[in-house]
Coordinates of C-alpha atoms and ligand atoms in Angstrom, one line a residue:
X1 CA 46.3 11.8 -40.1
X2 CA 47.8 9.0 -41.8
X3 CA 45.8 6.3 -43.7
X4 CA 46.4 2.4 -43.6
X5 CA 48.4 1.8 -47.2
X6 CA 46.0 -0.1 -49.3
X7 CA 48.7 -2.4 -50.6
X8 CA 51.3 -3.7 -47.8
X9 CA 54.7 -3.1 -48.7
X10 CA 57.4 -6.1 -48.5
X11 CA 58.5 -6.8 -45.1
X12 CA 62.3 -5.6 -46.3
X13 CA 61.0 -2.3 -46.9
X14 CA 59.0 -1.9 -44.1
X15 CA 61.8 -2.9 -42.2
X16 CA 64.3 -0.2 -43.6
X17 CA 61.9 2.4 -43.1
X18 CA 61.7 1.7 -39.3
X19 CA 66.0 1.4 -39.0
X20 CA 65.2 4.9 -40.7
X21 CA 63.0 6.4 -38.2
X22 CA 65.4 5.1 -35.6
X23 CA 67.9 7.2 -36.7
X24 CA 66.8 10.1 -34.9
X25 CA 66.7 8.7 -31.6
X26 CA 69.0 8.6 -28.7
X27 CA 72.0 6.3 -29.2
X28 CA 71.6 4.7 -26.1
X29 CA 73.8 1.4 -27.3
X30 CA 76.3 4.1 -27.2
X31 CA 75.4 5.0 -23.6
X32 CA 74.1 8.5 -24.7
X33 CA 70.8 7.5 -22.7
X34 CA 70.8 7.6 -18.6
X35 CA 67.1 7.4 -18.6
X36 CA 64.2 5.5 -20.1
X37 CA 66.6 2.3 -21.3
X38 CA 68.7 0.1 -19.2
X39 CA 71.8 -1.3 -21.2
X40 CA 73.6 -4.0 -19.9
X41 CA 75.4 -4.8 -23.4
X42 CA 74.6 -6.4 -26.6
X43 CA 74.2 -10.0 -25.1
X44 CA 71.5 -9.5 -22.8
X45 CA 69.9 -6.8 -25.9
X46 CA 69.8 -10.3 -27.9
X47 CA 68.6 -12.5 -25.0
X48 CA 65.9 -10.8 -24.8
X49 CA 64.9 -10.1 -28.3
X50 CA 65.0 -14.2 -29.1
X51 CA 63.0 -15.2 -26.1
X52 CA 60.7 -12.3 -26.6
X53 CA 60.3 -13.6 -30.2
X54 CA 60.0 -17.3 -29.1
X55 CA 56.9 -17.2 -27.0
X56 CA 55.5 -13.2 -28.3
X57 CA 52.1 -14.6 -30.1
X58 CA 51.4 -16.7 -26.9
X59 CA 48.9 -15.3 -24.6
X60 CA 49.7 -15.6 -20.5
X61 CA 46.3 -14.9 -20.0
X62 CA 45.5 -18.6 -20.8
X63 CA 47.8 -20.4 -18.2
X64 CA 46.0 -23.7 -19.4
X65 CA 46.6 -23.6 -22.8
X66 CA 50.7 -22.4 -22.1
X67 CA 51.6 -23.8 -19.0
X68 CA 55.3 -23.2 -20.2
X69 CA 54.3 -19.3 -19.3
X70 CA 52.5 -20.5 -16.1
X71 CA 55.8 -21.7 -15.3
X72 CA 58.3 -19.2 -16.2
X73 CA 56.1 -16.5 -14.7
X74 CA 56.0 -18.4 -10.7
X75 CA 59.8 -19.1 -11.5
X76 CA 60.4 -15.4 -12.2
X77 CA 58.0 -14.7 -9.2
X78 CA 60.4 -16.8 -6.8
X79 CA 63.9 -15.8 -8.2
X80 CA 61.9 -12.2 -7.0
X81 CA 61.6 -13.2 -3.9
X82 CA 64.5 -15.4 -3.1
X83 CA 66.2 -12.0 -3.4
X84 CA 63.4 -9.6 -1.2
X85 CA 63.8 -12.1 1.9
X86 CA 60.1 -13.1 0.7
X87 CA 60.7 -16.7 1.0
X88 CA 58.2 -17.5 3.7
X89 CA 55.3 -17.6 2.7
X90 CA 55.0 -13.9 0.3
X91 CA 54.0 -14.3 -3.2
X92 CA 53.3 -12.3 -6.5
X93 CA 53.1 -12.0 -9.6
X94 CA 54.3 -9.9 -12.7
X95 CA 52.7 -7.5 -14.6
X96 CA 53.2 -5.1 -17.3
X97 CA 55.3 -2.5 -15.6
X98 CA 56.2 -0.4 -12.3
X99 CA 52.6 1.5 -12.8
X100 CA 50.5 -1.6 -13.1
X101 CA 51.9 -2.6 -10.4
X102 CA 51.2 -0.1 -8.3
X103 CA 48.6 0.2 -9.1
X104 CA 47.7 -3.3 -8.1
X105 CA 49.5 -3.1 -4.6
X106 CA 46.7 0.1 -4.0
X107 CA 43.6 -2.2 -5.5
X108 CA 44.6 -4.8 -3.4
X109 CA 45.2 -2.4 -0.2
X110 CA 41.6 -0.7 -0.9
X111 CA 39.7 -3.5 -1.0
X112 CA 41.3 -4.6 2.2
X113 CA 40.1 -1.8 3.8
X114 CA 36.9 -2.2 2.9
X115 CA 36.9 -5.8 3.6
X116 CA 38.6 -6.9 6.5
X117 CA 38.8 -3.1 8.7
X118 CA 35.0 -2.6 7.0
X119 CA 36.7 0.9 6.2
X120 CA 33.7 3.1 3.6
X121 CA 33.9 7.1 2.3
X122 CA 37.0 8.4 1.0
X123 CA 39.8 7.0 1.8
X124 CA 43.4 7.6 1.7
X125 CA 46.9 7.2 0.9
X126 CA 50.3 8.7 2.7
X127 CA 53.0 8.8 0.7
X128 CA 56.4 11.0 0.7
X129 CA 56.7 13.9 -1.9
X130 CA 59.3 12.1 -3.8
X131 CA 57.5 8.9 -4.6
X132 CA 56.7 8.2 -7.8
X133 CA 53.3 9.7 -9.9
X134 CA 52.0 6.1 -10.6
X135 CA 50.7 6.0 -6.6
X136 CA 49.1 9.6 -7.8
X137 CA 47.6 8.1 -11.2
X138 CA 46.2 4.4 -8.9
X139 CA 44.9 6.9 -6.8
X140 CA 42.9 9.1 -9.3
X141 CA 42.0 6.0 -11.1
X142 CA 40.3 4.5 -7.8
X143 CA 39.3 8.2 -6.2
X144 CA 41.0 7.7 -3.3
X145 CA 42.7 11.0 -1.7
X146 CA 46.7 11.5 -1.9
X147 CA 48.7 13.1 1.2
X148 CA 51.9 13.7 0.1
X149 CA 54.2 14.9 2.8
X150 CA 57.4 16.8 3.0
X151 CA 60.9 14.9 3.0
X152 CA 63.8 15.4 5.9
X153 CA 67.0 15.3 4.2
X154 CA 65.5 13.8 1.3
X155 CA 64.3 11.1 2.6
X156 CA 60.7 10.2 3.8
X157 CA 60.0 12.0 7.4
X158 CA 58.0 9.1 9.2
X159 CA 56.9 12.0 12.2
X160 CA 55.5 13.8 8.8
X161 CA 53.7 10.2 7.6
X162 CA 52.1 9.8 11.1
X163 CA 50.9 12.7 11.0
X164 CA 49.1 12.5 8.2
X165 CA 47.8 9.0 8.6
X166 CA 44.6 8.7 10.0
X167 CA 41.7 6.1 10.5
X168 CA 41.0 6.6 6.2
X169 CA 44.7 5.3 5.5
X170 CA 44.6 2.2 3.6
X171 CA 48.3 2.4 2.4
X172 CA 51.5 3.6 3.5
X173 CA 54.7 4.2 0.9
X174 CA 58.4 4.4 1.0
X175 CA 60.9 4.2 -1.7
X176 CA 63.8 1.9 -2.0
X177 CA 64.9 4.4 -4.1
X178 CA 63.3 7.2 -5.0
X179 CA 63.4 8.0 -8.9
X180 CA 64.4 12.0 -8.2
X181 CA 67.3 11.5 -5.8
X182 CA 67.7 7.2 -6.1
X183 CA 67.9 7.6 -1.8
X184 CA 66.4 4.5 0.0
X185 CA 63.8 5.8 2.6
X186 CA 64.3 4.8 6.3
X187 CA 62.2 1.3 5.0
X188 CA 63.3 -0.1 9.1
X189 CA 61.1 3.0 10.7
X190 CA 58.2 2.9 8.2
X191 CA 57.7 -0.6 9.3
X192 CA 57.3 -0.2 12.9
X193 CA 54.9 3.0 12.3
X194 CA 53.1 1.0 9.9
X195 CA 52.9 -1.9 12.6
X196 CA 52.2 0.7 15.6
X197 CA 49.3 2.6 13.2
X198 CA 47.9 -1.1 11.8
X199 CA 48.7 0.6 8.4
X200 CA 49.6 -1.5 5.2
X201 CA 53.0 -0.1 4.1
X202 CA 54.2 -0.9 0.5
X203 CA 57.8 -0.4 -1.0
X204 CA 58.0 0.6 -4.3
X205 CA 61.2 -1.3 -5.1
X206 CA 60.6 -0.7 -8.7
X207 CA 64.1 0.8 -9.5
X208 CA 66.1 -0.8 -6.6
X209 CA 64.1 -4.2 -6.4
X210 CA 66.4 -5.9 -8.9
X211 CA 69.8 -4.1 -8.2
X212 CA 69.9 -3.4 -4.4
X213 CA 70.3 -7.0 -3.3
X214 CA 73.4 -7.6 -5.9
X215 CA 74.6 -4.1 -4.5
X216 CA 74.6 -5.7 -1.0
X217 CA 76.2 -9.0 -1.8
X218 CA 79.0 -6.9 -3.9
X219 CA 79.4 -5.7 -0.1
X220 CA 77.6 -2.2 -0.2
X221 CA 75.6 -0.3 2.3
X222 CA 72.3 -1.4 1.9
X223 CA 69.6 -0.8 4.7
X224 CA 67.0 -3.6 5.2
X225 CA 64.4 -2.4 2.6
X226 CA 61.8 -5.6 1.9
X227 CA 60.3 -8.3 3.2
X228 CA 63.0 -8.5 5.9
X229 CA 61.1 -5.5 7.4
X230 CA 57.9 -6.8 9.7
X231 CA 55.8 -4.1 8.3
X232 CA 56.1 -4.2 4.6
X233 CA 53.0 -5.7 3.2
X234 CA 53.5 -5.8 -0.5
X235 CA 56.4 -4.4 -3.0
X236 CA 57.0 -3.8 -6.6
X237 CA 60.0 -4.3 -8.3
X238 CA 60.3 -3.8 -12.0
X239 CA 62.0 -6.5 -14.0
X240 CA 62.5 -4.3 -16.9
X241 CA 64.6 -1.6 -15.2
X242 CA 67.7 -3.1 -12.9
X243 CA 66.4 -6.6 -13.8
X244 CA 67.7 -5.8 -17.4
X245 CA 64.8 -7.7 -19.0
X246 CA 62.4 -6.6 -21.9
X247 CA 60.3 -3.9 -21.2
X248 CA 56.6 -4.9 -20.1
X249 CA 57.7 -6.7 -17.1
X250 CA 57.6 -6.3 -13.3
X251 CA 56.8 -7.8 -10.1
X252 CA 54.3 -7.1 -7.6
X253 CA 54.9 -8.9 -4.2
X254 CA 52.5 -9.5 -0.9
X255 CA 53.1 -10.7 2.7
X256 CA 50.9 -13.3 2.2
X257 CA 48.4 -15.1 -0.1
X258 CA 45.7 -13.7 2.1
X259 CA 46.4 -9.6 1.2
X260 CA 47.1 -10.9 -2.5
X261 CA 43.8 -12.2 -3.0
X262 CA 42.7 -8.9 -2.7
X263 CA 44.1 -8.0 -5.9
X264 CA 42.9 -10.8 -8.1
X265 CA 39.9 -9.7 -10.4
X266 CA 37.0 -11.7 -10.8
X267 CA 33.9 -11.2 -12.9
X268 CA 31.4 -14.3 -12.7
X269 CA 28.0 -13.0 -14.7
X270 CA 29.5 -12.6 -18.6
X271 CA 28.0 -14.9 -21.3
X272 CA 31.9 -15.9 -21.9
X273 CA 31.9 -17.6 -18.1
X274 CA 33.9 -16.2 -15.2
X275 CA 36.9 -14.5 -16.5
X276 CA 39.9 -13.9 -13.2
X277 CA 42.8 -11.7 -13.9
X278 CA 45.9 -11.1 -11.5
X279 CA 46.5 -8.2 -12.5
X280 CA 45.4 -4.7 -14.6
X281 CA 46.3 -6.6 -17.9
X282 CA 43.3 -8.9 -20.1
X283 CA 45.6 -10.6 -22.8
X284 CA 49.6 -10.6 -21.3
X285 CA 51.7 -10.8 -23.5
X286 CA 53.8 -14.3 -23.8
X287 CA 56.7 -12.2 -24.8
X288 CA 57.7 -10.5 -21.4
X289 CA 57.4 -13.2 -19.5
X290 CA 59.7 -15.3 -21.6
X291 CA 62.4 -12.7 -21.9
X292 CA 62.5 -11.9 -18.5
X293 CA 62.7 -16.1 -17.3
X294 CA 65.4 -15.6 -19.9
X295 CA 67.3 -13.0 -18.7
X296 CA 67.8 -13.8 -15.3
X297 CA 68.5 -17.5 -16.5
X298 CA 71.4 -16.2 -18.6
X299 CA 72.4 -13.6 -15.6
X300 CA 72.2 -15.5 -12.2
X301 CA 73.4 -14.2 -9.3
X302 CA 76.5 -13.5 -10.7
X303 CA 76.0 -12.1 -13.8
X304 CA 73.8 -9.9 -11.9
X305 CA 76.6 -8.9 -9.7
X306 CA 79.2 -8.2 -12.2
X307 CA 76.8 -6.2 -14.0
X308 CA 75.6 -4.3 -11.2
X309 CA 79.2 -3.8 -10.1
X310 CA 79.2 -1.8 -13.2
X311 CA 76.9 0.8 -12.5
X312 CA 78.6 0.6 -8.9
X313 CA 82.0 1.7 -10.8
X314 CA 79.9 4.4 -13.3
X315 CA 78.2 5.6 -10.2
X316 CA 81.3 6.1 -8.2
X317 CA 83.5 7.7 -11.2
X318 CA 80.3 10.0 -12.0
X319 CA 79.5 11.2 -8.1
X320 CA 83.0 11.8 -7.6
X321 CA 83.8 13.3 -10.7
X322 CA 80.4 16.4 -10.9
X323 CA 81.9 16.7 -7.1
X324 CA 85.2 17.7 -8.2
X325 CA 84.0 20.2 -11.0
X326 CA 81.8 21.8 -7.5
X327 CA 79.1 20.6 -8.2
X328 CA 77.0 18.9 -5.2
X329 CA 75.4 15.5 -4.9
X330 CA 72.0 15.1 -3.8
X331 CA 72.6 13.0 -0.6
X332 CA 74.3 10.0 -0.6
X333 CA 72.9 7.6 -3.2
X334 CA 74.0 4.1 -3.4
X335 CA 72.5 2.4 -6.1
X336 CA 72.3 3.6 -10.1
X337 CA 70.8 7.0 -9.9
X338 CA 72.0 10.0 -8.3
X339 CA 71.3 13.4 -8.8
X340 CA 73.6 16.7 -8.4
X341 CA 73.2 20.3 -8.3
X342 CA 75.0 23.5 -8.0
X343 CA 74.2 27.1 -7.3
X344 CA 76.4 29.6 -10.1
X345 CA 74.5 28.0 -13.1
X346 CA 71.7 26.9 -13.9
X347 CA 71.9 23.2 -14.5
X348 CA 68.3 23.3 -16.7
X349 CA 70.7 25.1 -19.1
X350 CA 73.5 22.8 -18.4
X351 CA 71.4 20.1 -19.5
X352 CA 70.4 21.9 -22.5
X353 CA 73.7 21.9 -24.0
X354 CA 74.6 18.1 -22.8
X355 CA 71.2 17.5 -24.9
X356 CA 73.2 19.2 -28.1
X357 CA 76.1 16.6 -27.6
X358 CA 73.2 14.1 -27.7
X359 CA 73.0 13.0 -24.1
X360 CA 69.6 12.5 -23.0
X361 CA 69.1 12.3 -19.3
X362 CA 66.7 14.6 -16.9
X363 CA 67.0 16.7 -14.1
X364 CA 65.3 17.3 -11.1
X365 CA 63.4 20.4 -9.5
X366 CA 64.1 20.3 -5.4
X367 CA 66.7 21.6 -5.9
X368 CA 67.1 22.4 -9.6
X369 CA 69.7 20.1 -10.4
X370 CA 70.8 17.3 -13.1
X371 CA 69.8 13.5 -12.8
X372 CA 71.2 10.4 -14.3
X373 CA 69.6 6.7 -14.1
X374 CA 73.3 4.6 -15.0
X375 CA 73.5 1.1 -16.6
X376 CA 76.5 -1.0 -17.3
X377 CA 77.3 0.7 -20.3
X378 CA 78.0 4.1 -18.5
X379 CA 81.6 2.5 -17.0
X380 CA 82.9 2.8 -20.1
X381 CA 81.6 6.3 -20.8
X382 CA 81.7 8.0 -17.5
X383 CA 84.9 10.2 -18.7
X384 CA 83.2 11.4 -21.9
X385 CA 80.3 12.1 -19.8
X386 CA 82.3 14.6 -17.2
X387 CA 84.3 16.2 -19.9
X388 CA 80.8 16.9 -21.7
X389 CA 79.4 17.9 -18.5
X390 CA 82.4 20.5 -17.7
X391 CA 81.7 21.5 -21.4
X392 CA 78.0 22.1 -21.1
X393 CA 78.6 23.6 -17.4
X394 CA 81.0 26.4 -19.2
X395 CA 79.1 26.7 -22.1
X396 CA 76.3 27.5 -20.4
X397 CA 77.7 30.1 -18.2
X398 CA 78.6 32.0 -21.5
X399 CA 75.5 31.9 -23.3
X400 CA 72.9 32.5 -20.4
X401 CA 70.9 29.8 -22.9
X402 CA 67.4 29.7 -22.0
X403 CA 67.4 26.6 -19.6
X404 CA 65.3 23.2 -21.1
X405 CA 62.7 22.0 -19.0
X406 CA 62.6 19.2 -16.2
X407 CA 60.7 16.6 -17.4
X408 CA 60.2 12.9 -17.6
X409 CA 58.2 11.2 -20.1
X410 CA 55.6 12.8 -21.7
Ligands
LIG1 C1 60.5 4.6 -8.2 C2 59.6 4.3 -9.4 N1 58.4 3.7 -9.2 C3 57.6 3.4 -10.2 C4 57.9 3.7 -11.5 C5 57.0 3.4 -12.6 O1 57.5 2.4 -13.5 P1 56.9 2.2 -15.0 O2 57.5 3.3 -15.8 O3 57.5 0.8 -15.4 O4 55.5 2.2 -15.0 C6 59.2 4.3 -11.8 C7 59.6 4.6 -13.2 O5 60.6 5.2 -13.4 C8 60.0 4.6 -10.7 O6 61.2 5.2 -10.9

């Protein structure tokens, strides 16, 4: 256990000790990082480190006493939606990350059910095997029973969904993308089962919600994935992933005011008065909310689209590149992740040795396989990272090395 010094140290010194400790990590300016950090070059690194600073002792908690945060965050909100076809009549809000909101897209689906449809007992949520753990963690959190059920080429089945959905389902999920294989999931046929079952059907945009529209306008194949889609009754999309701003930020996004006020906490008897909170979060911090009003100030639409024309490029140069050392991607991914696999190695050893030339990125496990989440920064280092890969691919063929382990996070 460490103990607080009993004399602080200058702020110089304390200041060298932490460049120190971050030594050791990843050198993701370098693009050594296709996971955990999204780099989209040392302007937008600074952008958001001076707003951050700027507002990071105010409080969004108080939107009377910083109505300059109150501001920034329903601007932020609307940019969000200008881009998810949520301009009639959807709103949000942003919270502190993908899981908060989440996990506030499932609060506010529950206590519809229980409200409007009078739904009691254990309810449930229907959700494809390759959406994300935080649906997993809302649901444990609120005791409400997962069905996960298989994929079809990937992708979510919706004959699998409706079969699982009964008169207990409060919430329907599809990705748009998927973290394992970054494939958008048939969002068009969700909707009308969600529609047909009277189900609430929620996209976790969180990786795509801020990079899939840009995608489109730079003219790729997009499906309709949001708001566009009659069923879809709330989103997240996280602003600190595609949206390239500071991390602790993300949206979450309703059909209406009506479903969102289902969301909104509210505690009346407290000797403080009644204290109402959007979202998970008590004190929010000032600094998130500034950076990312920042960011997609200094961006636009087509700063966006130049830097999301990057990962396009990284993307492309990658995908074809594994393919032409054999290996094979994981269906046909069009955004910043894609995954890839092969059968005459074992790409948890591959990935081993790519960790030894200090790349850090993960893999996935259906099948085994090697994953990569890009940013701008990989354009300029997509070669390195194929000659590294046929490297590691070799290597590990002649060592047999004891594979690493899939994981993310943790
Ligand atoms: C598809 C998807 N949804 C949700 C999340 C959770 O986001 P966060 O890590 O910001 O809580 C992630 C994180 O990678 C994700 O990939």
């Amino acid at each position: 256990m460490t103990i607080l010094p009993t004399k602080g140290a200058p702020w110089a010194e304390v200041s060298a000790r932490m460049d120190q400790m971050g030594q050791g990590d990843v050198k993701w300016r370098d693009g050594k990082a296709a996971v955990y950090v999204f780099n989209a070059g040392p302007e937008i690194e600074q952008v958001q480190k001076e707003a951050y600073a700027k507002f990071a002792s105010e409080n969004g908690l108080g939107p009377a006493a910083f109505p300059s945060l109150k501001q920034m965050e329903a601007e932020v909100v609307g940019f969000g939606l200008g881009l998810l076809h949520g301009a009639g009549g959807c709103v949000g809000n942003m919270t502190s990350g993908g899981t908060d909101s989440i996990l506030m897209a499932v609060k506010a689906a529950r206590d519809h059910a229980r409200k409007v449809r009078g739904l009691t007992g254990t309810l449930n949520l229907v959700l494809p095997r390759s959406a994300h753990p935080a649906f997993d963690k809302a649901c444990a959190v609120m005791e409400i029973e997962v069905r996960r059920t298989p994929l079809a080429d990937l992708l979510a089945d919706p004959v699998a969904m409706e079969a699982a959905i009964d008169g207990q389902t409060i919430m329907m999920v599809g990705s748009a993308p998927c973290f394992p294989y970054g494939l958008i999931d048939p969002i068009e046929a969700l909707g009308a089962l969600a529609e047909r079952r009277g189900v609430w059907l929620h996209v976790d945009a969180c990786v795509g919600g801020y990079i899939a529209p840009f995608v489109r306008m730079n003219g790729g194949d997009v499906p309709p994935f949001d708001f566009e889609v009659a069923g879809v009754w709330s989103m997240s999309a996280d602003l600190h992933k595609y949206g390239y701003c500071a991390k602790g930020a993300s949206t979450v996004f309703f059909r209406s005011e009506a479903l969102r006020a289902h969301m909104i906490f509210e505690v009346g008897d407290w000797p403080a008065g009644k204290m109402v909170t959007p979202t998970l979060a008590g004190t929010r911090p000032g600094g998130a909310i500034a950076a990312a009003w920042a960011v997609m100030n200094v961006l636009g639409v087509d700063g966006y689209r130049a830097k999301h024309a990057e990962v396009t490029e990284a993307r492309q140069t990658i995908g074809e590149g594994t393919q032409a050392q054999g290996w094979r991607l994981l269906g046909d991914p069009q955004l910043g992740i894609l995954a890839f696999t092969r059968e005459d190695v074992n790409p948890f050893a591959v990935l081993k040795h790519l960790y030894g030339r200090g790349w850090v990125t993960s893999a996935v496990t259906e099948p085994a396989g090697l994953h990569l989440m890009l940013s701008p920064v990989h354009k300029g280092v997509a070669d390195t990272y194929l000659a590294d890969l046929a490297w590691a691919t070799q290597a590990a063929r002649d060592d047999g090395a004891r594979p690493a382990e899939a994981r993310y996070g943790g």
